[in-house]
Amino acid sequence: MDRRRFLGSSLAAAGGAVLSGRGLHAAGSGPRGEMVEPAQVPGVVPQAETERARFPDGFLWGTATAAFQVEGAWKEDDKGESIWDRFTHTPGKVKGGTTADVACDQYHLYPQDMDLAKRLNQKSYRFSISWPRIQPSGTGAPNMKGVDHYSRFVDTMLERGLRPFCTIYHWDLPQALEDKGGWPNRDLAGYFADYAGILAKHLGDRITIWAPFNMPWTVAYMGYGVGALAPCRTNFDDFLKAAHTLTLAQAQALRSIKAASSKATVGSAYGMCPAYPKTGSDADRAAAARYHAMNNVFFLEAAMKGSYPKAFVGEPPFDRMGVKPGDEEIMHAPLDWVGFHYYTRRIVSDASHVQAFSGGGFSGTEIEADPATGRDPYTRFRAEMPTEGPLTESGLEVWPRGMYDLVTQISREYNNPMIEITESGCGYLDAPYEKENGRVPDTRRIEWFRQELAELARAIADGARVRSFHAWSLIDNFEWANGHTERYGLIYVDYRDQKRTVKDSGLWYGRVAATNRLV
Ligand code: FCB
């Protein structure tokens, strides 16, 4: 197929999105509808840089998913109810009114999905374990049906040459523990460490890489502070308390995993956005530093140094967080490697003098709801997602250079640690196109990955020690409160019959994995 037809089919599949010369992102048209060359689209990485990019031998190309988003089988094999089952079964909560009761049915279809990952030359698969499958009410003896399921799943990955990378908690808290107060209840740190120890005992002979939490800040803030995600509580003190419990839980889990498995390495899967001050003023620079401290490295610093970074205006609200004497020692649990996600960036300004605070919605990463307000009464900054670069269909700004800035910043600040990119990706709705034999010509996703991977390669060339990259996601899946209205997969899922179709981006990513180049 020639380039013109190829772009034409992309246009059709993208529902009318305008593409620029190299099949770049939507929004490639100027104010009068004229086509804009890639170099003129803000934030675009020049083609010469993407062609130059190389990844080191042995680089671990991977993909990521989360149990609740892909598994389905929501009450099979004695699984307990999770806070996300409760959320999705509450009318009005999920956009489009769907649930994740079936999702991608990966609980049953995992051999097929791991075959596809192998076909795409993958070397790492980041998955999460559903706590209520292992302990239906959050405490006590393990449900061996759940343990055996994950044991088979891990074997399936290993047989296909995939490194099983386990996230212990990707948001699906047993509802019974929410009924005991949820993450603001400090007792959950101990329960979580017990759960992590069970996993390490039963799976630690084969899993060597563990991340206790996916995006702990989001768990605390979106779940308890502003209620955008389950369990939808809206109390800033609960947010602060939940954050501290998560810090204790992270460290206690690290110790219980290592006690149960001598092969274990423990790191993280933090959500991070590079923060740029809105102006050069001291106040805005200090606000951007507070954003970085609160949203990016709060839990990392706690683990590495046993103390919290300066995220608050004035004295830290340790009493309201429930910090007790001796907690610094408990929190201190240096990580073996540092894992974080990159999706987009933030522009941050000072909100010290603002009286109104509002939370923000969640769409893959947090978004400010009302830029006129500050975000919370403690950190007192305003964080906006700019729209200088094009937006994905999921509404996040495309800003490849943020990847370079973030990776180099973390490398500088934490003594050049071993880094795993735990997630990165983009939501576009491209679907199978009948006239091209049902293939999915998602050229915007290819270009998204090409550009931001070029920026990752540049960070590596400049000395960052990055050993893996996990694309979010292997397959389209259930996107939390946005339900099935967003698609992040390299593989298309038809939810009516669970048919998988590898998108053009998946085929491209498979070639990248085989060559270590952005072909
Ligand atoms: C990340 C989440 C993941 C998914 C992607 C789009 O922040 O970890 O579960 O929702 O965003």
Short mmCIF file of C-alpha atoms and ligand atoms in Angstrom, two decimals:
data_model
loop_
_atom_site.label_atom_id
_atom_site.label_comp_id
_atom_site.label_asym_id
_atom_site.label_seq_id
_atom_site.Cartn_x
_atom_site.Cartn_y
_atom_site.Cartn_z
CA MET A 1 0.00 0.00 0.00
CA ASP A 2 1.41 3.42 -0.84
CA ARG A 3 1.75 6.10 1.81
CA ARG A 4 -1.18 8.14 0.55
CA ARG A 5 -3.61 5.24 0.82
CA PHE A 6 -2.16 4.30 4.16
CA LEU A 7 -2.78 7.75 5.55
CA GLY A 8 -6.20 7.76 3.99
CA SER A 9 -7.15 4.58 5.79
CA SER A 10 -5.77 5.98 9.03
CA LEU A 11 -7.95 8.99 8.60
CA ALA A 12 -11.02 6.88 8.14
CA ALA A 13 -10.22 4.66 11.08
CA ALA A 14 -9.53 7.62 13.28
CA GLY A 15 -12.94 9.01 12.57
CA GLY A 16 -11.77 12.08 10.72
CA ALA A 17 -8.68 13.04 12.69
CA VAL A 18 -6.32 15.19 10.64
CA LEU A 19 -2.86 13.73 10.24
CA SER A 20 0.18 15.63 9.18
CA GLY A 21 2.85 14.51 6.73
CA ARG A 22 4.37 11.58 8.64
CA GLY A 23 1.11 10.35 10.06
CA LEU A 24 1.58 12.41 13.17
CA HIS A 25 -1.01 13.05 15.84
CA ALA A 26 -4.40 14.53 15.31
CA ALA A 27 -4.57 18.32 15.52
CA GLY A 28 -2.04 18.67 12.74
CA SER A 29 -4.02 21.41 11.09
CA GLY A 30 -3.41 25.11 11.46
CA PRO A 31 -5.91 27.85 12.34
CA ARG A 32 -7.27 28.02 8.78
CA GLY A 33 -7.35 24.27 8.34
CA GLU A 34 -4.06 24.14 6.43
CA MET A 35 -1.80 21.14 7.00
CA VAL A 36 0.99 21.75 9.50
CA GLU A 37 4.37 20.08 8.98
CA PRO A 38 5.52 17.96 11.94
CA ALA A 39 8.31 20.36 12.92
CA GLN A 40 5.69 23.06 13.48
CA VAL A 41 3.61 21.00 15.87
CA PRO A 42 4.80 22.06 19.34
CA GLY A 43 6.83 19.44 21.16
CA VAL A 44 7.57 17.27 18.14
CA VAL A 45 10.90 15.42 18.06
CA PRO A 46 12.66 15.83 14.71
CA GLN A 47 12.79 12.78 12.46
CA ALA A 48 16.61 12.74 12.54
CA GLU A 49 16.47 12.10 16.29
CA THR A 50 14.03 9.21 16.04
CA GLU A 51 16.19 7.65 13.31
CA ARG A 52 19.32 7.99 15.42
CA ALA A 53 17.81 6.42 18.54
CA ARG A 54 19.26 3.08 19.74
CA PHE A 55 18.52 0.94 22.78
CA PRO A 56 21.12 -1.19 24.54
CA ASP A 57 21.47 -4.95 24.02
CA GLY A 58 19.34 -6.83 26.49
CA PHE A 59 16.90 -3.94 26.93
CA LEU A 60 13.66 -5.38 28.30
CA TRP A 61 10.75 -4.48 26.05
CA GLY A 62 7.47 -5.06 27.79
CA THR A 63 3.83 -4.21 28.20
CA ALA A 64 1.69 -3.64 31.28
CA THR A 65 -1.84 -4.41 32.43
CA ALA A 66 -3.74 -4.47 35.73
CA ALA A 67 -5.90 -7.28 37.11
CA PHE A 68 -9.12 -5.32 37.41
CA GLN A 69 -8.80 -3.82 33.95
CA VAL A 70 -8.29 -7.10 32.08
CA GLU A 71 -9.26 -10.16 34.11
CA GLY A 72 -13.06 -10.18 34.37
CA ALA A 73 -14.24 -13.35 36.22
CA TRP A 74 -15.20 -10.98 38.98
CA LYS A 75 -16.62 -13.58 41.32
CA GLU A 76 -15.01 -16.76 40.12
CA ASP A 77 -12.97 -19.18 42.24
CA ASP A 78 -14.14 -17.63 45.52
CA LYS A 79 -12.84 -14.16 44.76
CA GLY A 80 -14.09 -11.50 47.18
CA GLU A 81 -15.64 -8.17 46.22
CA SER A 82 -13.23 -5.29 45.61
CA ILE A 83 -13.82 -1.55 45.89
CA TRP A 84 -13.76 -1.43 42.10
CA ASP A 85 -16.47 -4.08 41.83
CA ARG A 86 -18.52 -1.90 44.17
CA PHE A 87 -17.73 1.24 42.14
CA THR A 88 -18.59 -0.26 38.76
CA HIS A 89 -21.79 -1.82 40.11
CA THR A 90 -22.98 1.56 41.37
CA PRO A 91 -25.21 3.15 38.70
CA GLY A 92 -23.88 6.39 37.29
CA LYS A 93 -20.24 5.87 38.18
CA VAL A 94 -18.80 4.55 34.91
CA LYS A 95 -18.91 6.49 31.66
CA GLY A 96 -20.97 4.49 29.20
CA GLY A 97 -22.51 2.39 31.97
CA THR A 98 -20.34 -0.71 31.49
CA THR A 99 -18.68 -2.87 34.15
CA ALA A 100 -15.46 -4.89 34.29
CA ASP A 101 -17.27 -8.12 35.19
CA VAL A 102 -15.91 -9.67 32.00
CA ALA A 103 -13.38 -7.01 30.85
CA CYS A 104 -10.91 -8.78 28.49
CA ASP A 105 -11.56 -12.15 30.15
CA GLN A 106 -7.82 -12.52 30.65
CA TYR A 107 -8.54 -14.69 33.68
CA HIS A 108 -9.35 -17.39 31.12
CA LEU A 109 -7.59 -16.15 28.00
CA TYR A 110 -4.14 -15.54 29.48
CA PRO A 111 -2.39 -18.31 27.47
CA GLN A 112 -3.59 -16.66 24.26
CA ASP A 113 -2.55 -13.20 25.46
CA MET A 114 0.90 -14.42 26.46
CA ASP A 115 1.23 -16.07 23.02
CA LEU A 116 0.54 -12.67 21.48
CA ALA A 117 3.11 -10.99 23.74
CA LYS A 118 5.67 -13.55 22.62
CA ARG A 119 4.75 -12.98 19.00
CA LEU A 120 5.53 -9.30 19.51
CA ASN A 121 9.02 -10.23 20.79
CA GLN A 122 8.24 -9.11 24.32
CA LYS A 123 10.60 -9.86 27.18
CA SER A 124 8.67 -8.53 30.19
CA TYR A 125 5.02 -8.55 31.20
CA ARG A 126 3.89 -6.33 34.05
CA PHE A 127 0.67 -7.65 35.54
CA SER A 128 -1.05 -7.18 38.87
CA ILE A 129 -2.53 -9.62 41.33
CA SER A 130 -6.05 -9.12 42.61
CA TRP A 131 -5.88 -9.01 46.42
CA PRO A 132 -9.49 -10.28 46.85
CA ARG A 133 -8.66 -13.38 44.81
CA ILE A 134 -5.90 -14.21 47.32
CA GLN A 135 -7.66 -13.05 50.49
CA PRO A 136 -11.36 -12.56 49.71
CA SER A 137 -11.91 -10.44 52.83
CA GLY A 138 -8.42 -8.99 52.97
CA THR A 139 -6.96 -10.98 55.86
CA GLY A 140 -6.37 -14.58 56.87
CA ALA A 141 -5.40 -17.78 55.09
CA PRO A 142 -4.94 -17.59 51.32
CA ASN A 143 -7.59 -18.81 48.92
CA MET A 144 -5.56 -21.45 47.11
CA LYS A 145 -7.74 -21.27 43.99
CA GLY A 146 -6.53 -17.72 43.52
CA VAL A 147 -2.91 -18.57 44.31
CA ASP A 148 -2.98 -21.51 41.89
CA HIS A 149 -4.38 -19.33 39.13
CA TYR A 150 -1.47 -16.89 39.36
CA SER A 151 0.99 -19.74 39.68
CA ARG A 152 -0.20 -21.14 36.34
CA PHE A 153 -0.16 -17.67 34.85
CA VAL A 154 3.46 -17.09 35.95
CA ASP A 155 4.50 -20.45 34.45
CA THR A 156 2.81 -19.47 31.21
CA MET A 157 4.83 -16.25 31.05
CA LEU A 158 8.10 -18.00 31.80
CA GLU A 159 7.45 -20.63 29.14
CA ARG A 160 7.13 -17.82 26.61
CA GLY A 161 10.33 -16.09 27.65
CA LEU A 162 8.53 -13.27 29.47
CA ARG A 163 9.79 -11.89 32.77
CA PRO A 164 6.82 -11.87 35.16
CA PHE A 165 6.83 -8.40 36.74
CA CYS A 166 4.30 -8.38 39.56
CA THR A 167 2.44 -5.35 40.85
CA ILE A 168 1.00 -6.39 44.19
CA TYR A 169 -1.68 -3.69 44.36
CA HIS A 170 -3.19 -1.98 41.34
CA TRP A 171 -6.17 -0.45 43.15
CA ASP A 172 -8.58 -3.34 43.77
CA LEU A 173 -8.75 -3.28 47.58
CA PRO A 174 -10.95 -5.96 49.14
CA GLN A 175 -14.21 -4.19 49.98
CA ALA A 176 -14.09 -5.78 53.44
CA LEU A 177 -10.97 -3.72 54.19
CA GLU A 178 -12.61 -0.54 52.94
CA ASP A 179 -15.41 -1.38 55.37
CA LYS A 180 -12.76 -1.36 58.10
CA GLY A 181 -11.79 2.20 57.16
CA GLY A 182 -9.75 1.65 54.00
CA TRP A 183 -6.25 3.07 53.52
CA PRO A 184 -6.68 5.85 56.11
CA ASN A 185 -6.75 3.01 58.67
CA ARG A 186 -3.14 2.34 59.62
CA ASP A 187 -3.89 -1.35 60.27
CA LEU A 188 -3.97 -1.87 56.52
CA ALA A 189 -0.18 -1.58 56.38
CA GLY A 190 0.13 -4.80 58.36
CA TYR A 191 -2.60 -6.57 56.39
CA PHE A 192 -0.90 -5.56 53.16
CA ALA A 193 2.47 -6.86 54.33
CA ASP A 194 0.83 -10.21 55.17
CA TYR A 195 -0.72 -10.36 51.70
CA ALA A 196 2.60 -9.50 50.04
CA GLY A 197 4.32 -12.19 52.11
CA ILE A 198 1.79 -14.80 50.93
CA LEU A 199 2.54 -13.91 47.31
CA ALA A 200 6.30 -14.06 47.82
CA LYS A 201 6.03 -17.37 49.61
CA HIS A 202 3.98 -19.02 46.84
CA LEU A 203 5.36 -17.29 43.75
CA GLY A 204 8.76 -15.95 44.85
CA ASP A 205 10.59 -18.98 43.47
CA ARG A 206 9.72 -17.65 39.98
CA ILE A 207 8.92 -13.94 40.33
CA THR A 208 12.02 -11.87 41.03
CA ILE A 209 10.65 -8.38 40.47
CA TRP A 210 7.90 -6.88 42.65
CA ALA A 211 6.28 -3.46 42.86
CA PRO A 212 4.12 -3.09 45.99
CA PHE A 213 1.91 -0.27 44.65
CA ASN A 214 0.76 1.17 41.37
CA MET A 215 0.56 4.96 41.79
CA PRO A 216 0.17 5.26 45.56
CA TRP A 217 -0.41 9.02 45.37
CA THR A 218 -3.40 8.39 43.09
CA VAL A 219 -4.75 5.75 45.46
CA ALA A 220 -4.67 8.26 48.32
CA TYR A 221 -5.66 11.47 46.56
CA MET A 222 -8.06 10.31 43.87
CA GLY A 223 -9.63 7.67 46.12
CA TYR A 224 -9.85 9.50 49.47
CA GLY A 225 -9.16 13.20 48.86
CA VAL A 226 -11.32 14.08 45.87
CA GLY A 227 -13.31 10.92 45.21
CA ALA A 228 -12.66 10.61 41.47
CA LEU A 229 -11.76 6.93 41.87
CA ALA A 230 -12.93 4.15 44.21
CA PRO A 231 -13.76 4.28 47.06
CA CYS A 232 -14.85 7.86 46.24
CA ARG A 233 -14.26 9.50 49.59
CA THR A 234 -13.75 13.24 49.74
CA ASN A 235 -11.84 14.24 52.80
CA PHE A 236 -8.39 15.81 52.74
CA ASP A 237 -7.46 14.38 56.12
CA ASP A 238 -8.31 10.91 54.85
CA PHE A 239 -6.03 11.57 51.88
CA LEU A 240 -3.17 12.48 54.21
CA LYS A 241 -3.76 9.46 56.44
CA ALA A 242 -4.06 7.11 53.47
CA ALA A 243 -0.77 8.43 52.09
CA HIS A 244 1.03 7.66 55.34
CA THR A 245 -0.48 4.15 55.60
CA LEU A 246 0.66 3.48 52.03
CA THR A 247 4.20 4.56 52.93
CA LEU A 248 4.28 2.22 55.91
CA ALA A 249 2.71 -0.56 53.83
CA GLN A 250 5.26 -0.16 51.04
CA ALA A 251 8.17 -0.62 53.46
CA GLN A 252 6.59 -3.42 55.48
CA ALA A 253 5.74 -5.25 52.26
CA LEU A 254 9.33 -4.91 51.04
CA ARG A 255 10.53 -6.59 54.21
CA SER A 256 7.96 -9.38 54.14
CA ILE A 257 8.68 -10.11 50.47
CA LYS A 258 12.41 -10.31 51.09
CA ALA A 259 11.89 -12.50 54.16
CA ALA A 260 9.91 -14.99 52.04
CA SER A 261 12.00 -14.97 48.86
CA SER A 262 15.77 -14.62 48.62
CA LYS A 263 15.52 -13.86 44.88
CA ALA A 264 13.18 -10.91 45.30
CA THR A 265 13.99 -7.40 44.16
CA VAL A 266 11.51 -4.70 45.14
CA GLY A 267 10.87 -1.35 43.49
CA SER A 268 7.92 0.80 42.54
CA ALA A 269 5.41 1.79 39.88
CA TYR A 270 4.85 5.45 40.65
CA GLY A 271 2.84 7.77 38.44
CA MET A 272 4.98 10.79 37.59
CA CYS A 273 4.63 13.94 35.49
CA PRO A 274 7.53 16.31 35.00
CA ALA A 275 6.53 19.66 36.51
CA TYR A 276 7.47 22.93 34.83
CA PRO A 277 6.94 26.24 36.68
CA LYS A 278 4.40 28.46 34.97
CA THR A 279 6.64 31.53 35.31
CA GLY A 280 10.21 32.13 36.45
CA SER A 281 8.98 33.57 39.76
CA ASP A 282 10.34 32.08 42.99
CA ALA A 283 6.77 31.29 44.07
CA ASP A 284 6.00 29.25 40.94
CA ARG A 285 9.32 27.44 41.09
CA ALA A 286 8.68 26.53 44.70
CA ALA A 287 5.18 25.35 43.73
CA ALA A 288 6.60 23.11 40.97
CA ALA A 289 9.03 21.68 43.52
CA ARG A 290 6.09 20.95 45.86
CA TYR A 291 4.26 19.22 43.00
CA HIS A 292 7.31 17.05 42.33
CA ALA A 293 7.63 16.26 46.04
CA MET A 294 3.95 15.37 46.48
CA ASN A 295 2.99 13.75 43.21
CA ASN A 296 6.22 12.23 41.96
CA VAL A 297 8.63 11.34 44.74
CA PHE A 298 6.68 11.38 48.03
CA PHE A 299 6.76 7.61 48.42
CA LEU A 300 10.13 7.17 46.74
CA GLU A 301 11.85 9.57 49.12
CA ALA A 302 10.13 7.96 52.10
CA ALA A 303 11.47 4.55 51.10
CA MET A 304 14.96 5.70 50.14
CA LYS A 305 15.57 8.16 52.98
CA GLY A 306 13.03 7.38 55.69
CA SER A 307 11.60 10.90 55.55
CA TYR A 308 9.07 12.82 53.50
CA PRO A 309 10.14 15.44 50.97
CA LYS A 310 9.02 19.06 51.40
CA ALA A 311 5.60 18.84 49.78
CA PHE A 312 3.68 21.17 52.07
CA VAL A 313 3.53 24.90 52.64
CA GLY A 314 4.76 25.54 56.18
CA GLU A 315 5.04 22.78 58.75
CA PRO A 316 4.15 19.31 57.42
CA PRO A 317 0.78 18.16 58.81
CA PHE A 318 2.30 15.07 60.44
CA ASP A 319 -0.40 14.87 63.15
CA ARG A 320 -3.17 14.86 60.58
CA MET A 321 -1.28 12.22 58.61
CA GLY A 322 -1.16 10.04 61.71
CA VAL A 323 2.64 9.96 61.86
CA LYS A 324 3.88 8.44 65.13
CA PRO A 325 7.29 8.49 66.78
CA GLY A 326 9.44 5.75 65.26
CA ASP A 327 7.64 5.78 61.91
CA GLU A 328 10.68 7.08 60.06
CA GLU A 329 12.47 3.83 60.77
CA ILE A 330 9.50 1.79 59.58
CA MET A 331 9.19 3.83 56.36
CA HIS A 332 12.85 3.46 55.49
CA ALA A 333 13.19 0.57 53.03
CA PRO A 334 15.58 1.40 50.16
CA LEU A 335 14.28 0.13 46.83
CA ASP A 336 16.41 -2.06 44.57
CA TRP A 337 15.30 -0.14 41.47
CA VAL A 338 12.97 2.75 40.73
CA GLY A 339 9.92 2.27 38.53
CA PHE A 340 7.65 5.01 37.25
CA HIS A 341 5.16 5.83 34.49
CA TYR A 342 5.24 8.66 32.01
CA TYR A 343 2.16 9.89 30.15
CA THR A 344 2.19 13.69 30.09
CA ARG A 345 3.43 16.83 31.88
CA ARG A 346 2.19 19.58 34.20
CA ILE A 347 2.58 23.34 34.36
CA VAL A 348 2.53 24.36 38.00
CA SER A 349 1.87 27.69 39.68
CA ASP A 350 1.66 28.89 43.24
CA ALA A 351 -1.75 28.86 44.93
CA SER A 352 -0.66 29.95 48.40
CA HIS A 353 -3.17 32.76 48.46
CA VAL A 354 -6.07 30.95 46.84
CA GLN A 355 -9.04 30.19 49.07
CA ALA A 356 -10.91 27.64 46.94
CA PHE A 357 -9.68 24.13 46.34
CA SER A 358 -10.99 21.52 43.98
CA GLY A 359 -9.77 18.15 43.03
CA GLY A 360 -9.57 17.21 39.42
CA GLY A 361 -10.76 14.27 37.42
CA PHE A 362 -8.85 11.18 36.42
CA SER A 363 -8.05 10.17 32.89
CA GLY A 364 -4.98 7.99 33.00
CA THR A 365 -3.26 10.63 35.06
CA GLU A 366 -4.88 13.31 37.16
CA ILE A 367 -6.25 16.40 35.46
CA GLU A 368 -7.24 19.61 37.16
CA ALA A 369 -10.97 20.16 37.02
CA ASP A 370 -10.92 23.88 37.54
CA PRO A 371 -7.75 25.77 36.79
CA ALA A 372 -9.05 28.76 38.74
CA THR A 373 -8.55 26.96 42.03
CA GLY A 374 -5.66 25.48 43.91
CA ARG A 375 -5.45 21.75 44.34
CA ASP A 376 -5.51 21.25 48.08
CA PRO A 377 -5.05 23.26 51.25
CA TYR A 378 -1.76 21.57 52.14
CA THR A 379 0.40 21.64 49.05
CA ARG A 380 -1.17 24.86 47.71
CA PHE A 381 -0.23 24.63 44.10
CA ARG A 382 -2.23 24.65 40.92
CA ALA A 383 -1.26 22.02 38.38
CA GLU A 384 -2.54 22.28 34.84
CA MET A 385 -2.09 20.00 31.92
CA PRO A 386 -1.12 22.33 29.08
CA THR A 387 -2.55 22.02 25.59
CA GLU A 388 0.39 23.37 23.65
CA GLY A 389 1.09 19.98 22.11
CA PRO A 390 -1.71 17.94 20.51
CA LEU A 391 -4.06 15.94 22.71
CA THR A 392 -4.63 12.22 22.47
CA GLU A 393 -8.22 11.05 22.18
CA SER A 394 -8.06 10.30 25.91
CA GLY A 395 -7.33 13.97 26.45
CA LEU A 396 -3.69 13.96 27.55
CA GLU A 397 -1.20 16.35 26.01
CA VAL A 398 1.43 14.71 23.79
CA TRP A 399 4.81 15.93 25.08
CA PRO A 400 7.63 13.50 24.25
CA ARG A 401 10.36 15.67 25.77
CA GLY A 402 8.80 15.19 29.18
CA MET A 403 10.15 11.65 29.12
CA TYR A 404 13.74 12.90 28.82
CA ASP A 405 13.25 15.56 31.48
CA LEU A 406 11.66 13.17 33.97
CA VAL A 407 14.15 10.32 33.53
CA THR A 408 17.15 12.62 33.82
CA GLN A 409 15.66 14.41 36.83
CA ILE A 410 15.09 11.18 38.76
CA SER A 411 18.55 9.93 37.75
CA ARG A 412 20.11 13.12 39.13
CA GLU A 413 18.12 13.22 42.33
CA TYR A 414 18.45 9.57 43.33
CA ASN A 415 22.07 8.83 42.53
CA ASN A 416 21.52 7.31 39.12
CA PRO A 417 19.34 4.38 40.18
CA MET A 418 18.36 1.44 38.00
CA ILE A 419 15.12 2.57 36.35
CA GLU A 420 12.18 0.59 34.98
CA ILE A 421 9.61 2.51 32.94
CA THR A 422 6.53 0.77 34.30
CA GLU A 423 3.91 2.37 32.01
CA SER A 424 3.64 4.76 29.12
CA GLY A 425 1.07 4.99 26.39
CA CYS A 426 -1.73 6.85 24.68
CA GLY A 427 -5.45 6.49 24.14
CA TYR A 428 -6.68 6.48 20.54
CA LEU A 429 -9.86 4.81 19.34
CA ASP A 430 -8.68 3.31 16.01
CA ALA A 431 -10.62 0.18 15.11
CA PRO A 432 -10.32 -2.63 12.54
CA TYR A 433 -10.77 -1.32 9.01
CA GLU A 434 -12.71 -3.63 6.75
CA LYS A 435 -11.17 -2.39 3.49
CA GLU A 436 -7.71 -3.28 4.78
CA ASN A 437 -8.61 -6.84 5.77
CA GLY A 438 -9.53 -5.80 9.26
CA ARG A 439 -6.16 -4.40 10.24
CA VAL A 440 -5.97 -1.49 12.68
CA PRO A 441 -3.96 1.37 11.15
CA ASP A 442 -3.30 3.33 14.34
CA THR A 443 -0.56 5.57 12.97
CA ARG A 444 -0.98 8.16 15.73
CA ARG A 445 -0.05 5.61 18.40
CA ILE A 446 3.03 4.54 16.42
CA GLU A 447 4.15 8.14 16.16
CA TRP A 448 3.45 8.74 19.86
CA PHE A 449 5.67 5.85 20.88
CA ARG A 450 8.32 6.61 18.29
CA GLN A 451 8.77 10.12 19.58
CA GLU A 452 8.76 9.47 23.26
CA LEU A 453 11.00 6.41 22.90
CA ALA A 454 13.47 8.63 21.01
CA GLU A 455 13.49 10.83 24.10
CA LEU A 456 14.04 7.81 26.32
CA ALA A 457 16.95 6.68 24.14
CA ARG A 458 18.44 10.18 24.45
CA ALA A 459 18.24 9.97 28.26
CA ILE A 460 19.96 6.58 28.17
CA ALA A 461 22.65 7.93 25.85
CA ASP A 462 23.19 10.73 28.38
CA GLY A 463 23.82 8.22 31.16
CA ALA A 464 20.44 7.25 32.64
CA ARG A 465 20.36 3.57 33.69
CA VAL A 466 17.04 2.48 32.21
CA ARG A 467 16.67 -1.25 31.69
CA SER A 468 13.04 -1.66 30.62
CA PHE A 469 10.04 -0.01 29.02
CA HIS A 470 6.47 -1.24 29.50
CA ALA A 471 3.92 0.08 27.04
CA TRP A 472 0.48 0.62 28.47
CA SER A 473 -1.08 -1.58 27.37
CA LEU A 474 -0.79 -5.02 25.77
CA ILE A 475 -4.51 -5.00 25.02
CA ASP A 476 -7.36 -2.49 25.08
CA ASN A 477 -8.98 -2.74 28.49
CA PHE A 478 -11.39 -1.31 31.05
CA GLU A 479 -10.25 2.24 31.77
CA TRP A 480 -11.54 2.75 35.34
CA ALA A 481 -14.27 5.42 35.55
CA ASN A 482 -14.02 5.89 31.78
CA GLY A 483 -15.03 2.29 31.23
CA HIS A 484 -14.72 1.15 27.64
CA THR A 485 -14.65 4.64 26.15
CA GLU A 486 -10.84 4.72 25.87
CA ARG A 487 -8.44 2.34 24.13
CA TYR A 488 -4.77 2.19 25.11
CA GLY A 489 -3.87 -1.23 23.69
CA LEU A 490 -1.33 -2.37 21.13
CA ILE A 491 -3.91 -5.06 20.49
CA TYR A 492 -7.54 -4.29 19.72
CA VAL A 493 -10.20 -6.12 21.72
CA ASP A 494 -13.71 -6.59 20.41
CA TYR A 495 -15.61 -6.83 23.70
CA ARG A 496 -18.54 -8.62 22.04
CA ASP A 497 -16.57 -11.78 21.32
CA GLN A 498 -13.15 -11.10 22.92
CA LYS A 499 -11.45 -11.28 19.54
CA ARG A 500 -7.94 -9.81 19.62
CA THR A 501 -6.47 -8.01 16.59
CA VAL A 502 -2.88 -6.82 16.72
CA LYS A 503 -2.88 -3.13 15.76
CA ASP A 504 -0.28 -1.69 13.42
CA SER A 505 1.30 -0.17 16.53
CA GLY A 506 1.64 -3.65 18.02
CA LEU A 507 3.40 -4.93 14.90
CA TRP A 508 5.65 -1.86 14.95
CA TYR A 509 6.44 -2.30 18.66
CA GLY A 510 7.32 -5.93 17.96
CA ARG A 511 9.87 -4.78 15.37
CA VAL A 512 11.30 -2.24 17.80
CA ALA A 513 11.69 -5.01 20.37
CA ALA A 514 13.51 -7.17 17.83
CA THR A 515 15.91 -4.48 16.61
CA ASN A 516 16.33 -2.00 19.51
CA ARG A 517 15.67 0.74 16.96
CA LEU A 518 12.66 2.91 16.21
CA VAL A 519 12.11 1.37 12.81
C1 FCB B 1 -2.34 4.71 34.53
C2 FCB B 1 -2.90 3.56 35.31
C3 FCB B 1 -3.42 2.48 34.41
C4 FCB B 1 -4.22 3.05 33.25
C5 FCB B 1 -3.41 4.08 32.52
C6 FCB B 1 -4.10 4.67 31.31
O1 FCB B 1 -2.23 5.84 35.30
O2 FCB B 1 -1.91 2.99 36.15
O3 FCB B 1 -4.17 1.59 35.19
O4 FCB B 1 -5.39 3.59 33.74
O5 FCB B 1 -3.10 5.11 33.41
#
